[in-house]
């Protein structure tokens, strides 16, 4: 049972293609009943057949009650993204792309629950593209948001290296309400509330097919990783699907986290089965 003074956030990890979107939609009714979230946030960078996101995907997420879509290194994979990215305030590309990159990396949302909160999408640099510093860029954004009176600030940190993710959590402990990692697609068991009351987890996992390599067909990864041959990856579309993510409760008065829990819901069969 959640207390009336908390704002409950549900964040879902990278949604992989058709199976991921279908699993997310299939879980929603029971998920809402069980957790009673005040907002839904998804990482949508893999929504369009594993790579990028289309306008149709964006509209579908919003139609199902998602309030912010974060992203990462695959955000530009579909050409059409450039055409619509400025049209949806709740659709974010990483904030630490260079200046003048299309789109935006943060949004302030006036929730129907009466709570005003911000979501920031950011990306790491270790084993990834050498973009602007995520630490200083996000710190500056948080300072600005606080000047505007926003107390609840949520950050999706899309990064490869666990060390960079942990450092990011520690660097912004006490500044953000919650920081969760995405991109590796594997949920980590280190969810915690840091000493200065920021909820943190290194990776919240993914939504898609279970019998896969991070959502993609095992045969494709075999060709790439074992055989060292060129491959065009596609998402696995058969077998059980799952949704992974976190629930975070944030004190509405202080903006501090009071609770974090991982979730993993498994469904019996993939789409079309
Ligand atoms: Fe991803
Ligand atoms: Fe990624």
mmCIF file of N, CA, C and O and ligand atoms in Angstrom, residues 45 73-74 158 183, ligand 2:
data_model
loop_
_atom_site.group_PDB
_atom_site.id
_atom_site.type_symbol
_atom_site.label_atom_id
_atom_site.label_comp_id
_atom_site.label_asym_id
_atom_site.label_seq_id
_atom_site.Cartn_x
_atom_site.Cartn_y
_atom_site.Cartn_z
ATOM 1 N N UNK A 45 14.270 3.319 -27.078
ATOM 2 C CA UNK A 45 15.266 3.379 -28.163
ATOM 3 C C UNK A 45 15.290 2.140 -29.056
ATOM 4 O O UNK A 45 15.852 2.186 -30.147
ATOM 5 N N UNK A 73 21.590 5.471 -27.412
ATOM 6 C CA UNK A 73 22.443 5.476 -28.604
ATOM 7 C C UNK A 73 21.717 5.119 -29.896
ATOM 8 O O UNK A 73 22.185 5.443 -30.978
ATOM 9 N N UNK A 74 20.548 4.454 -29.796
ATOM 10 C CA UNK A 74 19.817 4.082 -31.017
ATOM 11 C C UNK A 74 18.741 5.098 -31.404
ATOM 12 O O UNK A 74 17.945 4.831 -32.302
ATOM 13 N N UNK A 158 21.724 6.100 -19.647
ATOM 14 C CA UNK A 158 21.871 5.030 -20.642
ATOM 15 C C UNK A 158 23.364 4.812 -20.867
ATOM 16 O O UNK A 158 24.021 5.609 -21.555
ATOM 17 N N UNK A 183 20.325 0.371 -21.131
ATOM 18 C CA UNK A 183 21.237 0.072 -22.250
ATOM 19 C C UNK A 183 21.814 -1.339 -22.223
ATOM 20 O O UNK A 183 21.934 -1.945 -23.272
HETATM 21 FE FE1 LIG B 2 21.374 1.482 -25.966
#
